[in-house]
C-alpha cells in the first residue's frame, strides 16, 4: 500500500511584471492571498501546522522566519507560496488535488496583481542576505541545525518535495530506499530541469538549482520515529518525524519545479518503481555533488547521465510490471528519446524573446 503527496513551490510576477522575491515583496503581500484561500478542517492531523502558525492551510508562505531575541516570530522574508497536498493512496489523486489547489491559488493571486511563473532558481538574485542582519538568538538557532545554515540556497531555489511511503516497511528498509534514491538522483533530476537563468541572463547549463544546491541540501530525506535511528550526515538523510503521519515518509527533494504536473505524476511513478525494484544496487548517504553538477550542466547530452537515466527508467518500469500507474512514465520516455528538458524550451524561448520576464510569463499554460 503506497501513499503519495506533493509539495510544490510557486514563484510569482507582481503587477508591475517584476519577479516577486524577498528584495521587494513583503509578507503582507502574499498573506493577503493566503487569507482568501479556504481551510479544510479534515486535512488535519496529516498536515503539519508548525510553530509559527504560518502553515495553517494547504497553501502557505515559503520564506525565512525572523525572530526577536526569543522564539517569537516577528517577520518572514518571502520567497513564494507553497502548495501541499494531503496524503493520497494513488498518484492521480495527488495530481488532481495539486492541480485544483494551483488553479485556486492562481485565481486568488490575480486579484492582487500576482501571476505564477515557473522558476527553479531566482533568475535575478543569486544570493539571499537577511536584512536586518541576524541577531544573536537567530545565529545560535542556525548553528544548532546544520541544514538551516543553507537558508541562502533555500531562499533562491524553488522545487518540489515528492513524497512517497509504503506501509509496513522497517526503518532500515526506508533508510535503504533513501540511500538508493540519493545514489540515483543525478540520473532522475534531469527529467525536471527548468532553471537555465542566472543573474539576469542565461546560465551555462540546464539547472543552476541542481548545480548550486545538491551536496549542500539533501537529495532525499527519510522521516523516522526514534532518535537512535538517525544517521549523522551533512546534508541530513534522516530526520525525526514531527507528526505521526510523517513516520516512514521519503521526500525526494532534488528535482526542479515543473509547470506540467504530469511530469510530477511520472516522477512519483518512477520513485514507486525504484522502491519496488531489487536490481539497482547503488547506495549512498550523501549526494555526489560532482555528478549532480555534471548532470546540471549537460543533462541527457552526457552519455553517462543518459545511459544511467535509461537504466533507472527501465528498472522502474520492469518493477512496476502490470501496475496501472506504469502509463504515467510515458512523458519521461519522450524526454529521454529527445534528450531534451524543459530548460531547452526555456532557452529557445529566451533566444526568441530576449527577456527572462517574457519567457517565464509564458509558463504554466495549464
JSON list of N, CA, C and O in Angstrom, two decimals, residues 114-140:
[
{"chain": "A", "resi": 114, "resn": "UNK", "atom": "N", "xyz": [-0.79, 39.37, -8.78]},
{"chain": "A", "resi": 114, "resn": "UNK", "atom": "CA", "xyz": [0.30, 38.39, -8.84]},
{"chain": "A", "resi": 114, "resn": "UNK", "atom": "C", "xyz": [-0.05, 37.26, -9.81]},
{"chain": "A", "resi": 114, "resn": "UNK", "atom": "O", "xyz": [-1.17, 36.75, -9.81]},
{"chain": "A", "resi": 115, "resn": "UNK", "atom": "N", "xyz": [0.93, 36.88, -10.64]},
{"chain": "A", "resi": 115, "resn": "UNK", "atom": "CA", "xyz": [0.71, 35.75, -11.55]},
{"chain": "A", "resi": 115, "resn": "UNK", "atom": "C", "xyz": [1.84, 34.73, -11.40]},
{"chain": "A", "resi": 115, "resn": "UNK", "atom": "O", "xyz": [3.02, 35.10, -11.31]},
{"chain": "A", "resi": 116, "resn": "UNK", "atom": "N", "xyz": [1.49, 33.42, -11.34]},
{"chain": "A", "resi": 116, "resn": "UNK", "atom": "CA", "xyz": [2.52, 32.39, -11.12]},
{"chain": "A", "resi": 116, "resn": "UNK", "atom": "C", "xyz": [3.42, 32.20, -12.32]},
{"chain": "A", "resi": 116, "resn": "UNK", "atom": "O", "xyz": [2.97, 32.31, -13.47]},
{"chain": "A", "resi": 117, "resn": "UNK", "atom": "N", "xyz": [4.70, 31.95, -12.05]},
{"chain": "A", "resi": 117, "resn": "UNK", "atom": "CA", "xyz": [5.67, 31.69, -13.12]},
{"chain": "A", "resi": 117, "resn": "UNK", "atom": "C", "xyz": [6.55, 30.51, -12.72]},
{"chain": "A", "resi": 117, "resn": "UNK", "atom": "O", "xyz": [6.80, 30.29, -11.55]},
{"chain": "A", "resi": 118, "resn": "UNK", "atom": "N", "xyz": [6.99, 29.77, -13.74]},
{"chain": "A", "resi": 118, "resn": "UNK", "atom": "CA", "xyz": [7.88, 28.63, -13.49]},
{"chain": "A", "resi": 118, "resn": "UNK", "atom": "C", "xyz": [9.30, 29.13, -13.31]},
{"chain": "A", "resi": 118, "resn": "UNK", "atom": "O", "xyz": [9.90, 29.69, -14.23]},
{"chain": "A", "resi": 119, "resn": "UNK", "atom": "N", "xyz": [9.81, 28.94, -12.10]},
{"chain": "A", "resi": 119, "resn": "UNK", "atom": "CA", "xyz": [11.19, 29.30, -11.77]},
{"chain": "A", "resi": 119, "resn": "UNK", "atom": "C", "xyz": [11.70, 28.25, -10.80]},
{"chain": "A", "resi": 119, "resn": "UNK", "atom": "O", "xyz": [11.00, 27.87, -9.87]},
{"chain": "A", "resi": 120, "resn": "UNK", "atom": "N", "xyz": [12.92, 27.74, -11.03]},
{"chain": "A", "resi": 120, "resn": "UNK", "atom": "CA", "xyz": [13.52, 26.81, -10.06]},
{"chain": "A", "resi": 120, "resn": "UNK", "atom": "C", "xyz": [14.72, 27.40, -9.35]},
{"chain": "A", "resi": 120, "resn": "UNK", "atom": "O", "xyz": [15.21, 26.84, -8.38]},
{"chain": "A", "resi": 121, "resn": "UNK", "atom": "N", "xyz": [15.19, 28.53, -9.87]},
{"chain": "A", "resi": 121, "resn": "UNK", "atom": "CA", "xyz": [16.24, 29.28, -9.19]},
{"chain": "A", "resi": 121, "resn": "UNK", "atom": "C", "xyz": [16.00, 30.75, -9.51]},
{"chain": "A", "resi": 121, "resn": "UNK", "atom": "O", "xyz": [15.68, 31.10, -10.64]},
{"chain": "A", "resi": 122, "resn": "UNK", "atom": "N", "xyz": [16.13, 31.60, -8.49]},
{"chain": "A", "resi": 122, "resn": "UNK", "atom": "CA", "xyz": [15.86, 33.02, -8.68]},
{"chain": "A", "resi": 122, "resn": "UNK", "atom": "C", "xyz": [16.66, 33.54, -9.88]},
{"chain": "A", "resi": 122, "resn": "UNK", "atom": "O", "xyz": [17.89, 33.49, -9.87]},
{"chain": "A", "resi": 123, "resn": "UNK", "atom": "N", "xyz": [15.99, 34.02, -10.93]},
{"chain": "A", "resi": 123, "resn": "UNK", "atom": "CA", "xyz": [16.72, 34.37, -12.16]},
{"chain": "A", "resi": 123, "resn": "UNK", "atom": "C", "xyz": [17.49, 35.69, -12.06]},
{"chain": "A", "resi": 123, "resn": "UNK", "atom": "O", "xyz": [18.28, 36.01, -12.94]},
{"chain": "A", "resi": 124, "resn": "UNK", "atom": "N", "xyz": [17.27, 36.45, -10.99]},
{"chain": "A", "resi": 124, "resn": "UNK", "atom": "CA", "xyz": [17.90, 37.76, -10.85]},
{"chain": "A", "resi": 124, "resn": "UNK", "atom": "C", "xyz": [18.81, 37.86, -9.63]},
{"chain": "A", "resi": 124, "resn": "UNK", "atom": "O", "xyz": [19.90, 38.39, -9.72]},
{"chain": "A", "resi": 125, "resn": "UNK", "atom": "N", "xyz": [18.34, 37.37, -8.48]},
{"chain": "A", "resi": 125, "resn": "UNK", "atom": "CA", "xyz": [19.09, 37.48, -7.22]},
{"chain": "A", "resi": 125, "resn": "UNK", "atom": "C", "xyz": [19.70, 36.12, -6.85]},
{"chain": "A", "resi": 125, "resn": "UNK", "atom": "O", "xyz": [18.99, 35.25, -6.39]},
{"chain": "A", "resi": 126, "resn": "UNK", "atom": "N", "xyz": [21.00, 35.93, -7.04]},
{"chain": "A", "resi": 126, "resn": "UNK", "atom": "CA", "xyz": [21.58, 34.63, -6.71]},
{"chain": "A", "resi": 126, "resn": "UNK", "atom": "C", "xyz": [21.87, 34.44, -5.23]},
{"chain": "A", "resi": 126, "resn": "UNK", "atom": "O", "xyz": [22.16, 33.35, -4.78]},
{"chain": "A", "resi": 127, "resn": "UNK", "atom": "N", "xyz": [21.76, 35.54, -4.45]},
{"chain": "A", "resi": 127, "resn": "UNK", "atom": "CA", "xyz": [22.15, 35.48, -3.04]},
{"chain": "A", "resi": 127, "resn": "UNK", "atom": "C", "xyz": [21.06, 36.07, -2.17]},
{"chain": "A", "resi": 127, "resn": "UNK", "atom": "O", "xyz": [20.46, 37.10, -2.51]},
{"chain": "A", "resi": 128, "resn": "UNK", "atom": "N", "xyz": [20.80, 35.41, -1.05]},
{"chain": "A", "resi": 128, "resn": "UNK", "atom": "CA", "xyz": [19.88, 35.94, -0.04]},
{"chain": "A", "resi": 128, "resn": "UNK", "atom": "C", "xyz": [20.68, 36.36, 1.18]},
{"chain": "A", "resi": 128, "resn": "UNK", "atom": "O", "xyz": [21.38, 35.54, 1.77]},
{"chain": "A", "resi": 129, "resn": "UNK", "atom": "N", "xyz": [20.61, 37.63, 1.53]},
{"chain": "A", "resi": 129, "resn": "UNK", "atom": "CA", "xyz": [21.25, 38.11, 2.76]},
{"chain": "A", "resi": 129, "resn": "UNK", "atom": "C", "xyz": [20.18, 38.78, 3.62]},
{"chain": "A", "resi": 129, "resn": "UNK", "atom": "O", "xyz": [19.61, 39.79, 3.21]},
{"chain": "A", "resi": 130, "resn": "UNK", "atom": "N", "xyz": [19.88, 38.19, 4.79]},
{"chain": "A", "resi": 130, "resn": "UNK", "atom": "CA", "xyz": [18.81, 38.72, 5.62]},
{"chain": "A", "resi": 130, "resn": "UNK", "atom": "C", "xyz": [19.07, 40.16, 6.03]},
{"chain": "A", "resi": 130, "resn": "UNK", "atom": "O", "xyz": [20.18, 40.51, 6.43]},
{"chain": "A", "resi": 131, "resn": "UNK", "atom": "N", "xyz": [18.06, 40.99, 5.88]},
{"chain": "A", "resi": 131, "resn": "UNK", "atom": "CA", "xyz": [18.13, 42.39, 6.35]},
{"chain": "A", "resi": 131, "resn": "UNK", "atom": "C", "xyz": [16.97, 42.67, 7.28]},
{"chain": "A", "resi": 131, "resn": "UNK", "atom": "O", "xyz": [15.83, 42.42, 6.90]},
{"chain": "A", "resi": 132, "resn": "UNK", "atom": "N", "xyz": [17.17, 43.15, 8.50]},
{"chain": "A", "resi": 132, "resn": "UNK", "atom": "CA", "xyz": [18.47, 43.43, 9.11]},
{"chain": "A", "resi": 132, "resn": "UNK", "atom": "C", "xyz": [19.27, 42.15, 9.36]},
{"chain": "A", "resi": 132, "resn": "UNK", "atom": "O", "xyz": [18.71, 41.06, 9.34]},
{"chain": "A", "resi": 133, "resn": "UNK", "atom": "N", "xyz": [20.59, 42.28, 9.60]},
{"chain": "A", "resi": 133, "resn": "UNK", "atom": "CA", "xyz": [21.41, 41.09, 9.86]},
{"chain": "A", "resi": 133, "resn": "UNK", "atom": "C", "xyz": [20.87, 40.27, 11.03]},
{"chain": "A", "resi": 133, "resn": "UNK", "atom": "O", "xyz": [20.15, 40.79, 11.89]},
{"chain": "A", "resi": 134, "resn": "UNK", "atom": "N", "xyz": [21.23, 39.00, 11.06]},
{"chain": "A", "resi": 134, "resn": "UNK", "atom": "CA", "xyz": [20.74, 38.10, 12.10]},
{"chain": "A", "resi": 134, "resn": "UNK", "atom": "C", "xyz": [21.18, 38.56, 13.49]},
{"chain": "A", "resi": 134, "resn": "UNK", "atom": "O", "xyz": [22.31, 39.01, 13.65]},
{"chain": "A", "resi": 135, "resn": "UNK", "atom": "N", "xyz": [20.29, 38.40, 14.46]},
{"chain": "A", "resi": 135, "resn": "UNK", "atom": "CA", "xyz": [20.67, 38.70, 15.84]},
{"chain": "A", "resi": 135, "resn": "UNK", "atom": "C", "xyz": [21.30, 37.47, 16.50]},
{"chain": "A", "resi": 135, "resn": "UNK", "atom": "O", "xyz": [21.37, 36.39, 15.89]},
{"chain": "A", "resi": 136, "resn": "UNK", "atom": "N", "xyz": [21.75, 37.60, 17.73]},
{"chain": "A", "resi": 136, "resn": "UNK", "atom": "CA", "xyz": [22.46, 36.50, 18.42]},
{"chain": "A", "resi": 136, "resn": "UNK", "atom": "C", "xyz": [21.59, 35.27, 18.55]},
{"chain": "A", "resi": 136, "resn": "UNK", "atom": "O", "xyz": [22.06, 34.14, 18.37]},
{"chain": "A", "resi": 137, "resn": "UNK", "atom": "N", "xyz": [20.30, 35.46, 18.88]},
{"chain": "A", "resi": 137, "resn": "UNK", "atom": "CA", "xyz": [19.39, 34.33, 19.04]},
{"chain": "A", "resi": 137, "resn": "UNK", "atom": "C", "xyz": [19.28, 33.56, 17.71]},
{"chain": "A", "resi": 137, "resn": "UNK", "atom": "O", "xyz": [19.36, 32.33, 17.68]},
{"chain": "A", "resi": 138, "resn": "UNK", "atom": "N", "xyz": [19.12, 34.29, 16.60]},
{"chain": "A", "resi": 138, "resn": "UNK", "atom": "CA", "xyz": [18.96, 33.65, 15.29]},
{"chain": "A", "resi": 138, "resn": "UNK", "atom": "C", "xyz": [20.24, 32.91, 14.88]},
{"chain": "A", "resi": 138, "resn": "UNK", "atom": "O", "xyz": [20.18, 31.80, 14.33]},
{"chain": "A", "resi": 139, "resn": "UNK", "atom": "N", "xyz": [21.38, 33.50, 15.17]},
{"chain": "A", "resi": 139, "resn": "UNK", "atom": "CA", "xyz": [22.66, 32.85, 14.83]},
{"chain": "A", "resi": 139, "resn": "UNK", "atom": "C", "xyz": [22.81, 31.54, 15.60]},
{"chain": "A", "resi": 139, "resn": "UNK", "atom": "O", "xyz": [23.19, 30.51, 15.03]},
{"chain": "A", "resi": 140, "resn": "UNK", "atom": "N", "xyz": [22.46, 31.56, 16.90]},
{"chain": "A", "resi": 140, "resn": "UNK", "atom": "CA", "xyz": [22.54, 30.33, 17.72]},
{"chain": "A", "resi": 140, "resn": "UNK", "atom": "C", "xyz": [21.60, 29.25, 17.16]},
{"chain": "A", "resi": 140, "resn": "UNK", "atom": "O", "xyz": [21.95, 28.07, 17.11]}
]
